[in-house]
């Protein structure tokens, strides 16, 4: 175990592939800061950069078994980081376009006479659909949306990772969006 820090990336990969989890920790320590700086430089957001690097190391953990010892770990990690950063930027761009379009639509349209009735019905239907979410997803979603708690506050309260909170809320929004896409297209 004392020899691990002096091993090359290829040797560490072989050790990790043969079940030595300490080798993974050393790879993580070697590359985390470099990948974080790379992601942070592009994203200009420390928390998002941390999330990206964490996802990259999760991917590495999953795919390490299939990597060849001759395949440079650094190249794999940099490529995965670049791809995750690009995915994140693409997602942000789509989200921004959607919000701008929604704001423009709301500014240009005069509210319908029965807006209050529609709003009430939509709220009722959303509440109904939230009740169909899995118990954990529902709990996380309600803490976020009804109690306006941050991901960090929720993760502390429920003793789970920020990443899990983020994923659960994203999944809940995706499910709800699918249910109400037709409703929104009508209005």
Coordinates of N, CA, C and O in Angstrom, one line a residue:
X1 N 0.8 -1.2 0.0 CA 0.0 0.0 0.0 C 0.9 1.3 0.0 O 0.5 2.3 -0.6
X2 N 2.0 1.2 0.6 CA 3.0 2.3 0.6 C 3.5 2.7 -0.7 O 3.9 3.8 -1.0
X3 N 3.5 1.7 -1.6 CA 4.1 1.9 -3.0 C 3.0 2.5 -3.9 O 3.4 3.1 -4.9
X4 N 1.8 2.5 -3.6 CA 0.7 3.0 -4.5 C 1.0 4.5 -4.9 O 0.8 4.8 -6.1
X5 N 1.3 5.4 -4.0 CA 1.5 6.8 -4.4 C 2.5 7.0 -5.5 O 2.5 7.9 -6.3
X6 N 3.5 6.1 -5.6 CA 4.6 6.2 -6.6 C 4.3 5.5 -7.9 O 5.0 5.6 -8.8
X7 N 3.2 4.8 -7.9 CA 2.8 4.1 -9.2 C 2.3 5.0 -10.3 O 1.8 6.1 -10.0
X8 N 2.5 4.6 -11.5 CA 2.0 5.3 -12.6 C 0.5 5.2 -12.7 O -0.1 4.3 -12.0
X9 N -0.1 6.0 -13.5 CA -1.6 5.9 -13.7 C -2.0 4.6 -14.2 O -3.0 4.0 -13.7
X10 N -1.2 4.0 -15.1 CA -1.5 2.7 -15.7 C -1.5 1.6 -14.6 O -2.4 0.8 -14.5
X11 N -0.5 1.7 -13.7 CA -0.4 0.7 -12.6 C -1.5 0.9 -11.6 O -2.0 -0.1 -11.1
X12 N -1.8 2.2 -11.3 CA -2.9 2.4 -10.4 C -4.3 1.9 -11.0 O -5.1 1.3 -10.3
X13 N -4.5 2.1 -12.3 CA -5.7 1.6 -12.9 C -5.7 0.0 -12.8 O -6.8 -0.5 -12.4
X14 N -4.6 -0.6 -13.0 CA -4.6 -2.1 -12.9 C -4.9 -2.5 -11.4 O -5.7 -3.4 -11.2
X15 N -4.4 -1.8 -10.5 CA -4.6 -2.1 -9.1 C -6.1 -1.9 -8.8 O -6.7 -2.7 -8.1
X16 N -6.7 -0.8 -9.3 CA -8.1 -0.5 -9.0 C -9.0 -1.6 -9.7 O -9.9 -2.1 -9.1
X17 N -8.6 -2.0 -10.9 CA -9.4 -3.0 -11.6 C -9.3 -4.3 -10.9 O -10.2 -5.1 -11.0
X18 N -8.3 -4.5 -10.1 CA -8.2 -5.8 -9.4 C -8.7 -5.7 -8.0 O -8.5 -6.6 -7.2
X19 N -9.4 -4.6 -7.7 CA -10.2 -4.5 -6.5 C -9.6 -3.6 -5.4 O -10.1 -3.5 -4.3
X20 N -8.5 -2.9 -5.7 CA -7.9 -2.1 -4.7 C -8.5 -0.7 -4.7 O -8.2 0.1 -5.6
X21 N -9.4 -0.4 -3.8 CA -10.1 0.9 -3.7 C -9.2 2.0 -3.4 O -9.5 3.2 -3.7
X22 N -8.1 1.8 -2.7 CA -7.1 2.8 -2.4 C -6.5 3.4 -3.7 O -6.2 4.6 -3.7
X23 N -6.4 2.6 -4.7 CA -5.8 3.1 -6.0 C -6.8 4.1 -6.6 O -6.4 5.1 -7.1
X24 N -8.1 3.8 -6.4 CA -9.1 4.8 -6.9 C -8.9 6.1 -6.2 O -9.0 7.2 -6.8
X25 N -8.8 6.1 -4.9 CA -8.6 7.3 -4.1 C -7.4 8.1 -4.5 O -7.4 9.3 -4.6
X26 N -6.3 7.4 -4.8 CA -5.1 8.1 -5.3 C -5.3 8.7 -6.7 O -4.8 9.9 -6.9
X27 N -6.0 8.1 -7.5 CA -6.4 8.7 -8.8 C -7.2 9.9 -8.6 O -7.0 10.9 -9.2
X28 N -8.2 9.8 -7.7 CA -9.1 10.9 -7.4 C -8.2 12.1 -6.9 O -8.4 13.2 -7.3
X29 N -7.3 11.8 -6.0 CA -6.5 12.9 -5.4 C -5.6 13.5 -6.4 O -5.3 14.7 -6.4
X30 N -5.1 12.7 -7.4 CA -4.2 13.2 -8.4 C -4.9 14.2 -9.4 O -4.3 15.1 -9.8
X31 N -6.1 13.9 -9.7 CA -6.8 14.6 -10.7 C -8.0 15.5 -10.3 O -8.4 16.4 -11.1
X32 N -8.5 15.4 -9.1 CA -9.6 16.2 -8.7 C -9.4 17.7 -8.9 O -10.2 18.4 -9.5
X33 N -8.3 18.2 -8.3 CA -8.1 19.6 -8.4 C -7.9 20.1 -9.8 O -8.4 21.2 -10.2
X34 N -7.2 19.4 -10.6 CA -6.9 19.8 -12.0 C -8.3 19.8 -12.8 O -8.5 20.8 -13.5
X35 N -9.1 18.8 -12.6 CA -10.3 18.7 -13.3 C -11.3 19.8 -12.8 O -12.0 20.4 -13.6
X36 N -11.3 20.1 -11.5 CA -12.1 21.1 -10.9 C -11.8 22.5 -11.5 O -12.6 23.2 -11.9
X37 N -10.5 22.8 -11.5 CA -10.0 24.1 -12.1 C -10.5 24.2 -13.6 O -10.9 25.3 -14.0
X38 N -10.3 23.1 -14.3 CA -10.7 23.1 -15.7 C -12.2 23.4 -15.9 O -12.6 24.3 -16.7
X39 N -13.0 22.7 -15.1 CA -14.4 22.9 -15.2 C -14.9 24.3 -14.7 O -15.7 24.9 -15.3
X40 N -14.3 24.7 -13.6 CA -14.6 26.0 -13.0 C -14.2 27.1 -13.9 O -15.0 28.1 -14.0
X41 N -13.1 27.0 -14.6 CA -12.7 28.1 -15.6 C -13.7 28.3 -16.7 O -14.0 29.4 -17.0
X42 N -14.3 27.2 -17.1 CA -15.3 27.3 -18.2 C -16.7 27.7 -17.6 O -17.4 28.6 -18.2
X43 N -17.1 27.0 -16.5 CA -18.5 27.3 -16.0 C -18.6 28.5 -15.2 O -19.7 29.1 -15.0
X44 N -17.5 29.0 -14.6 CA -17.5 30.2 -13.8 C -18.4 30.0 -12.6 O -19.1 31.0 -12.1
X45 N -18.6 28.8 -12.1 CA -19.4 28.5 -11.0 C -18.8 27.3 -10.2 O -18.7 26.2 -10.7
X46 N -18.4 27.6 -9.0 CA -17.7 26.6 -8.2 C -18.5 25.4 -7.9 O -18.0 24.3 -8.0
X47 N -19.8 25.6 -7.5 CA -20.6 24.4 -7.1 C -20.9 23.6 -8.4 O -20.9 22.3 -8.3
X48 N -21.2 24.2 -9.5 CA -21.5 23.4 -10.7 C -20.2 22.7 -11.1 O -20.3 21.5 -11.6
X49 N -19.0 23.3 -11.0 CA -17.8 22.6 -11.3 C -17.6 21.4 -10.4 O -17.2 20.4 -10.9
X50 N -17.9 21.6 -9.1 CA -17.7 20.4 -8.2 C -18.7 19.3 -8.6 O -18.3 18.1 -8.6
X51 N -19.9 19.6 -9.0 CA -20.9 18.6 -9.4 C -20.4 17.9 -10.7 O -20.5 16.7 -10.8
X52 N -19.8 18.7 -11.6 CA -19.3 18.1 -12.9 C -18.2 17.1 -12.6 O -18.2 16.0 -13.0
X53 N -17.3 17.5 -11.8 CA -16.1 16.6 -11.4 C -16.6 15.4 -10.7 O -16.1 14.3 -10.9
X54 N -17.5 15.6 -9.8 CA -18.1 14.4 -9.1 C -18.7 13.4 -10.0 O -18.5 12.2 -9.9
X55 N -19.5 13.9 -11.0 CA -20.1 13.1 -12.0 C -19.0 12.3 -12.8 O -19.1 11.2 -13.2
X56 N -17.9 13.1 -13.2 CA -16.8 12.4 -13.9 C -16.2 11.3 -13.2 O -16.0 10.2 -13.7
X57 N -16.0 11.5 -11.9 CA -15.4 10.4 -11.1 C -16.4 9.2 -10.9 O -15.9 8.1 -10.8
X58 N -17.6 9.5 -10.9 CA -18.6 8.5 -10.8 C -18.6 7.6 -12.1 O -18.6 6.4 -12.1
X59 N -18.5 8.3 -13.3 CA -18.4 7.7 -14.6 C -17.1 6.8 -14.6 O -17.1 5.7 -15.0
X60 N -16.0 7.4 -14.1 CA -14.7 6.7 -14.1 C -14.9 5.4 -13.2 O -14.4 4.3 -13.6
X61 N -15.5 5.5 -12.1 CA -15.7 4.3 -11.2 C -16.5 3.2 -11.9 O -16.1 2.0 -11.9
X62 N -17.5 3.6 -12.7 CA -18.3 2.7 -13.4 C -17.6 2.1 -14.6 O -17.7 0.9 -14.8
X63 N -16.9 2.9 -15.3 CA -16.2 2.4 -16.6 C -14.8 1.9 -16.4 O -14.2 1.5 -17.4
X64 N -14.2 2.1 -15.2 CA -12.8 1.7 -15.0 C -12.6 0.2 -15.4 O -11.5 -0.1 -16.0
X65 N -13.5 -0.6 -15.2 CA -13.3 -2.0 -15.5 C -13.1 -2.3 -17.0 O -12.3 -3.1 -17.4
X66 N -13.7 -1.4 -17.8 CA -13.6 -1.6 -19.3 C -12.4 -0.8 -19.9 O -12.1 -1.0 -21.1
X67 N -11.7 0.0 -19.1 CA -10.6 0.8 -19.6 C -9.4 -0.1 -19.8 O -9.1 -1.0 -19.0
X68 N -8.6 0.1 -20.9 CA -7.4 -0.6 -21.1 C -6.3 0.1 -20.3 O -6.2 1.3 -20.3
X69 N -5.3 -0.7 -19.8 CA -4.2 -0.1 -19.0 C -3.4 0.9 -19.9 O -2.8 1.8 -19.4
X70 N -3.4 0.7 -21.2 CA -2.7 1.6 -22.1 C -3.5 2.9 -22.4 O -2.9 3.8 -22.9
X71 N -4.7 2.9 -22.0 CA -5.5 4.1 -22.3 C -5.2 5.1 -21.1 O -5.4 4.8 -20.0
X72 N -4.7 6.3 -21.5 CA -4.3 7.2 -20.4 C -5.5 7.7 -19.6 O -6.5 8.1 -20.1
X73 N -5.4 7.6 -18.3 CA -6.5 8.0 -17.4 C -6.7 9.5 -17.5 O -7.9 9.9 -17.6
X74 N -5.7 10.2 -17.7 CA -5.8 11.7 -17.8 C -6.7 12.1 -19.0 O -7.6 12.9 -18.9
X75 N -6.4 11.4 -20.1 CA -7.2 11.7 -21.3 C -8.7 11.3 -21.1 O -9.6 12.1 -21.5
X76 N -8.9 10.2 -20.5 CA -10.3 9.8 -20.2 C -11.0 10.8 -19.3 O -12.1 11.2 -19.6
X77 N -10.3 11.2 -18.2 CA -10.9 12.1 -17.3 C -11.2 13.5 -17.9 O -12.2 14.1 -17.7
X78 N -10.2 14.0 -18.7 CA -10.4 15.3 -19.3 C -11.5 15.3 -20.3 O -12.3 16.2 -20.4
X79 N -11.6 14.2 -21.1 CA -12.6 14.1 -22.1 C -14.0 14.0 -21.4 O -14.9 14.7 -21.8
X80 N -14.1 13.2 -20.4 CA -15.3 13.1 -19.6 C -15.7 14.5 -19.0 O -16.9 14.9 -19.1
X81 N -14.7 15.2 -18.5 CA -15.0 16.5 -17.9 C -15.5 17.5 -19.0 O -16.5 18.2 -18.8
X82 N -14.8 17.5 -20.1 CA -15.2 18.4 -21.2 C -16.6 18.1 -21.6 O -17.5 19.0 -21.8
X83 N -17.0 16.8 -21.8 CA -18.3 16.4 -22.2 C -19.4 16.8 -21.2 O -20.4 17.3 -21.6
X84 N -19.1 16.6 -19.9 CA -20.0 17.0 -18.9 C -20.2 18.5 -18.8 O -21.3 19.0 -18.6
X85 N -19.1 19.2 -19.0 CA -19.2 20.7 -19.0 C -20.1 21.1 -20.2 O -21.0 22.0 -20.1
X86 N -19.9 20.6 -21.4 CA -20.6 20.9 -22.6 C -22.1 20.5 -22.4 O -23.0 21.3 -22.8
X87 N -22.4 19.4 -21.8 CA -23.8 19.0 -21.5 C -24.4 20.0 -20.6 O -25.6 20.4 -20.8
X88 N -23.7 20.4 -19.5 CA -24.2 21.4 -18.6 C -24.5 22.7 -19.3 O -25.6 23.3 -19.1
X89 N -23.6 23.2 -20.1 CA -23.8 24.5 -20.8 C -25.0 24.4 -21.8 O -25.8 25.3 -21.9
X90 N -25.1 23.3 -22.4 CA -26.2 23.0 -23.3 C -27.5 23.1 -22.6 O -28.5 23.7 -23.0
X91 N -27.6 22.4 -21.4 CA -28.8 22.4 -20.6 C -29.1 23.8 -20.1 O -30.3 24.2 -20.2
X92 N -28.1 24.5 -19.7 CA -28.4 25.9 -19.2 C -28.9 26.8 -20.4 O -29.8 27.6 -20.2
X93 N -28.3 26.6 -21.5 CA -28.8 27.4 -22.7 C -30.2 27.1 -23.0 O -31.0 28.0 -23.3
X94 N -30.6 25.8 -23.0 CA -32.0 25.5 -23.3 C -32.9 26.0 -22.2 O -34.0 26.6 -22.5
X95 N -32.5 25.9 -21.0 CA -33.3 26.4 -19.9 C -33.5 27.9 -20.0 O -34.6 28.4 -19.8
X96 N -32.5 28.6 -20.3 CA -32.6 30.1 -20.5 C -33.5 30.4 -21.6 O -34.3 31.3 -21.4
X97 N -33.4 29.8 -22.7 CA -34.3 30.0 -23.9 C -35.7 29.8 -23.5 O -36.6 30.6 -23.8
X98 N -36.0 28.7 -22.8 CA -37.3 28.4 -22.3 C -37.9 29.5 -21.4 O -39.0 29.9 -21.6
X99 N -37.1 29.9 -20.5 CA -37.5 30.9 -19.5 C -37.8 32.3 -20.2 O -38.8 32.9 -19.9
X100 N -36.9 32.6 -21.2 CA -37.1 33.9 -21.9 C -38.4 33.8 -22.7 O -39.2 34.7 -22.8
X101 N -38.6 32.7 -23.4 CA -39.8 32.5 -24.2 C -41.1 32.5 -23.4 O -42.1 33.1 -23.8
X102 N -41.0 31.9 -22.2 CA -42.1 31.9 -21.3 C -42.4 33.3 -20.8 O -43.6 33.7 -20.8
X103 N -41.4 34.0 -20.4 CA -41.6 35.4 -20.0 C -42.2 36.3 -21.1 O -43.2 37.0 -20.8
X104 N -41.7 36.1 -22.3 CA -42.2 36.9 -23.4 C -43.7 36.6 -23.7 O -44.5 37.5 -23.9
X105 N -44.0 35.3 -23.6 CA -45.4 34.8 -23.9 C -46.3 35.4 -22.8 O -47.4 35.9 -23.1
X106 N -45.9 35.4 -21.6 CA -46.7 35.9 -20.5 C -46.9 37.4 -20.6 O -47.9 37.9 -20.3
X107 N -45.8 38.1 -21.0 CA -45.9 39.6 -21.2 C -46.8 40.0 -22.3 O -47.5 41.0 -22.3
X108 N -46.8 39.2 -23.4 CA -47.6 39.6 -24.6 C -49.1 39.2 -24.5 O -49.9 39.8 -25.2
X109 N -49.4 38.2 -23.7 CA -50.8 37.7 -23.7 C -51.5 38.4 -22.6 O -51.0 38.6 -21.5
X110 N -52.8 38.8 -22.9 CA -53.6 39.3 -21.8 C -54.2 38.1 -21.1 O -54.5 37.1 -21.7
X111 N -54.3 38.2 -19.8 CA -54.8 37.1 -19.0 C -56.3 36.8 -19.4 O -57.1 37.7 -19.6
X112 N -56.6 35.5 -19.5 CA -57.9 35.1 -19.8 C -58.9 35.4 -18.6 O -58.4 35.6 -17.5
X113 N -60.1 35.6 -18.9 CA -61.1 36.0 -17.9 C -61.2 34.9 -16.8 O -61.4 35.3 -15.6
X114 N -61.0 33.7 -17.2 CA -61.2 32.6 -16.1 C -59.8 32.2 -15.7 O -59.6 31.0 -15.3
X115 N -58.8 33.1 -15.6 CA -57.5 32.7 -15.2 C -57.4 32.1 -13.8 O -56.7 31.2 -13.6
X116 N -58.2 32.7 -12.9 CA -58.2 32.2 -11.5 C -58.7 30.8 -11.5 O -58.1 30.0 -10.7
X117 N -59.7 30.5 -12.2 CA -60.2 29.1 -12.2 C -59.2 28.1 -12.8 O -59.0 27.0 -12.2
X118 N -58.6 28.5 -13.9 CA -57.6 27.7 -14.5 C -56.4 27.5 -13.6 O -55.9 26.4 -13.4
X119 N -56.0 28.6 -12.9 CA -54.8 28.5 -12.0 C -55.1 27.6 -10.8 O -54.3 26.7 -10.4
X120 N -56.3 27.6 -10.3 CA -56.8 26.8 -9.2 C -56.8 25.3 -9.6 O -56.4 24.4 -8.9
X121 N -57.3 25.1 -10.8 CA -57.4 23.7 -11.3 C -56.0 23.1 -11.5 O -55.7 22.0 -11.2
X122 N -55.1 24.0 -12.1 CA -53.8 23.5 -12.4 C -53.1 23.2 -11.0 O -52.4 22.1 -10.9
X123 N -53.2 24.0 -10.0 CA -52.6 23.8 -8.7 C -53.1 22.5 -8.1 O -52.4 21.7 -7.5
X124 N -54.5 22.2 -8.3 CA -55.0 21.0 -7.8 C -54.5 19.8 -8.5 O -54.1 18.8 -7.9
X125 N -54.3 19.9 -9.8 CA -53.8 18.8 -10.6 C -52.3 18.5 -10.3 O -51.9 17.4 -10.2
X126 N -51.6 19.6 -10.1 CA -50.2 19.4 -9.7 C -50.0 18.7 -8.4 O -49.2 17.8 -8.2
X127 N -50.8 19.2 -7.4 CA -50.8 18.5 -6.1 C -51.1 17.1 -6.2 O -50.5 16.2 -5.5
X128 N -52.1 16.8 -7.0 CA -52.5 15.4 -7.2 C -51.4 14.6 -7.8 O -51.1 13.4 -7.4
X129 N -50.7 15.1 -8.8 CA -49.6 14.4 -9.4 C -48.4 14.2 -8.5 O -47.7 13.2 -8.5
X130 N -48.2 15.2 -7.7 CA -47.1 15.1 -6.7 C -47.3 14.0 -5.7 O -46.4 13.3 -5.3
X131 N -48.6 13.7 -5.4 CA -48.9 12.6 -4.5 C -48.6 11.3 -5.1 O -48.4 10.3 -4.4
X132 N -48.5 11.2 -6.5 CA -48.2 9.9 -7.1 C -46.7 9.7 -7.2 O -46.2 8.6 -7.6
X133 N -45.8 10.7 -6.8 CA -44.4 10.5 -6.8 C -44.0 9.5 -5.8 O -44.8 9.3 -4.8
X134 N -42.8 8.9 -5.9 CA -42.4 8.0 -4.9 C -42.3 8.7 -3.5 O -42.1 9.9 -3.6
X135 N -42.4 8.1 -2.4 CA -42.4 8.8 -1.1 C -41.1 9.6 -0.9 O -41.2 10.8 -0.5
X136 N -40.0 9.1 -1.2 CA -38.7 9.9 -1.0 C -38.7 11.1 -2.0 O -38.3 12.2 -1.6
X137 N -39.0 10.9 -3.3 CA -39.0 11.9 -4.3 C -40.0 13.0 -3.8 O -39.7 14.2 -3.9
X138 N -41.2 12.6 -3.4 CA -42.2 13.6 -3.0 C -41.7 14.4 -1.8 O -41.9 15.6 -1.8
X139 N -41.1 13.7 -0.8 CA -40.6 14.4 0.4 C -39.5 15.5 0.0 O -39.6 16.6 0.4
X140 N -38.6 15.1 -0.9 CA -37.6 16.0 -1.3 C -38.2 17.2 -2.1 O -37.8 18.3 -1.9
X141 N -39.1 16.8 -3.0 CA -39.7 17.9 -3.9 C -40.5 18.9 -3.0 O -40.4 20.1 -3.3
X142 N -41.2 18.4 -2.1 CA -42.0 19.3 -1.2 C -41.1 20.2 -0.4 O -41.4 21.4 -0.2
X143 N -40.0 19.6 0.2 CA -39.1 20.4 0.9 C -38.5 21.6 0.1 O -38.3 22.7 0.5
X144 N -38.2 21.2 -1.2 CA -37.7 22.2 -2.1 C -38.7 23.3 -2.5 O -38.5 24.5 -2.4
X145 N -39.9 22.8 -3.0 CA -40.8 23.7 -3.6 C -41.8 24.4 -2.6 O -42.2 25.5 -2.8
X146 N -42.2 23.7 -1.6 CA -43.2 24.2 -0.6 C -42.5 24.9 0.5 O -43.0 25.9 1.0
X147 N -41.4 24.4 1.0 CA -40.7 25.0 2.1 C -39.5 25.8 1.7 O -38.8 26.4 2.5
X148 N -39.2 25.8 0.4 CA -38.2 26.7 -0.2 C -36.8 26.4 0.4 O -36.1 27.3 0.6
X149 N -36.5 25.2 0.6 CA -35.2 24.8 1.2 C -34.2 24.6 0.0 O -34.6 24.1 -1.0
X150 N -33.0 24.9 0.3 CA -31.9 24.7 -0.7 C -31.6 23.2 -0.7 O -31.9 22.4 0.2
X151 N -30.8 22.8 -1.8 CA -30.4 21.4 -1.9 C -29.6 21.0 -0.7 O -29.7 19.9 -0.2
X152 N -28.7 22.0 -0.3 CA -27.8 21.7 0.8 C -28.6 21.5 2.1 O -28.3 20.6 2.9
X153 N -29.6 22.3 2.3 CA -30.5 22.2 3.5 C -31.2 20.9 3.5 O -31.3 20.2 4.6
X154 N -31.7 20.5 2.4 CA -32.5 19.2 2.2 C -31.5 18.0 2.5 O -31.8 17.1 3.2
X155 N -30.3 18.1 1.9 CA -29.4 17.0 2.0 C -29.0 16.8 3.5 O -28.8 15.7 4.0
X156 N -28.8 17.9 4.2 CA -28.5 17.9 5.6 C -29.6 17.3 6.4 O -29.4 16.4 7.2
X157 N -30.8 17.8 6.2 CA -32.0 17.3 6.9 C -32.3 15.8 6.7 O -32.6 15.1 7.6
X158 N -32.1 15.4 5.5 CA -32.4 13.9 5.1 C -31.2 13.0 5.2 O -31.3 11.8 4.9
X159 N -30.0 13.6 5.4 CA -28.8 12.9 5.5 C -28.5 12.2 4.2 O -28.2 11.0 4.2
X160 N -28.6 12.9 3.1 CA -28.3 12.3 1.8 C -27.4 13.4 1.1 O -27.3 14.5 1.5
X161 N -26.8 13.0 -0.1 CA -25.9 14.0 -0.8 C -26.7 15.0 -1.5 O -27.9 14.8 -1.9
X162 N -26.0 16.2 -1.7 CA -26.6 17.2 -2.6 C -27.0 16.7 -3.9 O -28.0 17.1 -4.5
X163 N -26.1 15.8 -4.4 CA -26.3 15.2 -5.8 C -27.6 14.4 -5.8 O -28.4 14.5 -6.8
X164 N -27.9 13.7 -4.8 CA -29.1 12.9 -4.7 C -30.4 13.8 -4.7 O -31.3 13.6 -5.4
X165 N -30.3 14.9 -3.9 CA -31.4 15.9 -3.9 C -31.6 16.5 -5.3 O -32.7 16.5 -5.7
X166 N -30.5 16.9 -5.9 CA -30.6 17.5 -7.2 C -31.2 16.5 -8.2 O -32.1 16.9 -9.0
X167 N -30.8 15.3 -8.2 CA -31.3 14.3 -9.1 C -32.8 14.0 -8.9 O -33.6 13.9 -9.8
X168 N -33.2 13.9 -7.6 CA -34.6 13.6 -7.3 C -35.5 14.7 -7.7 O -36.6 14.5 -8.3
X169 N -35.1 16.0 -7.5 CA -35.9 17.1 -7.9 C -36.0 17.2 -9.4 O -37.0 17.4 -10.0
X170 N -34.8 16.9 -10.1 CA -34.8 16.9 -11.5 C -35.8 15.8 -12.1 O -36.5 16.1 -13.0
X171 N -35.7 14.6 -11.5 CA -36.6 13.6 -11.9 C -38.1 13.9 -11.7 O -38.9 13.7 -12.5
X172 N -38.4 14.5 -10.5 CA -39.8 14.9 -10.2 C -40.3 16.0 -11.2 O -41.4 15.9 -11.8
X173 N -39.4 17.0 -11.5 CA -39.8 18.0 -12.5 C -40.0 17.4 -13.9 O -40.9 17.8 -14.6
X174 N -39.2 16.4 -14.2 CA -39.3 15.8 -15.5 C -40.6 15.0 -15.6 O -41.3 15.1 -16.6
X175 N -41.0 14.3 -14.6 CA -42.2 13.6 -14.5 C -43.4 14.5 -14.6 O -44.4 14.3 -15.4
X176 N -43.4 15.6 -13.8 CA -44.5 16.5 -13.8 C -44.6 17.3 -15.1 O -45.7 17.5 -15.6
X177 N -43.5 17.6 -15.7 CA -43.5 18.3 -17.0 C -44.1 17.5 -18.0 O -44.9 18.0 -18.8
X178 N -43.8 16.2 -18.0 CA -44.5 15.3 -19.0 C -46.0 15.2 -18.8 O -46.7 15.2 -19.8
X179 N -46.4 15.3 -17.6 CA -47.9 15.2 -17.3 C -48.6 16.5 -17.8 O -49.8 16.4 -18.1
X180 N -47.9 17.6 -17.7 CA -48.6 18.9 -17.9 C -48.2 19.6 -19.2 O -48.7 20.7 -19.5
X181 N -47.5 18.9 -20.0 CA -47.1 19.5 -21.3 C -48.3 19.8 -22.2 O -48.3 20.9 -22.8
X182 N -49.2 18.9 -22.3 CA -50.4 19.2 -23.0 C -51.2 20.3 -22.5 O -51.7 21.2 -23.2
X183 N -51.4 20.4 -21.2 CA -52.1 21.5 -20.5 C -51.5 22.8 -20.9 O -52.2 23.7 -21.2
X184 N -50.2 22.9 -20.8 CA -49.5 24.2 -21.1 C -49.6 24.6 -22.6 O -49.6 25.7 -22.9
X185 N -49.6 23.6 -23.4 CA -49.7 23.9 -24.9 C -51.0 24.5 -25.2 O -51.1 25.2 -26.2
X186 N -52.0 24.1 -24.4 CA -53.4 24.7 -24.7 C -53.4 26.2 -24.3 O -54.2 26.9 -24.8
X187 N -52.6 26.6 -23.4 CA -52.7 28.0 -22.9 C -51.4 28.7 -23.2 O -51.1 29.7 -22.8

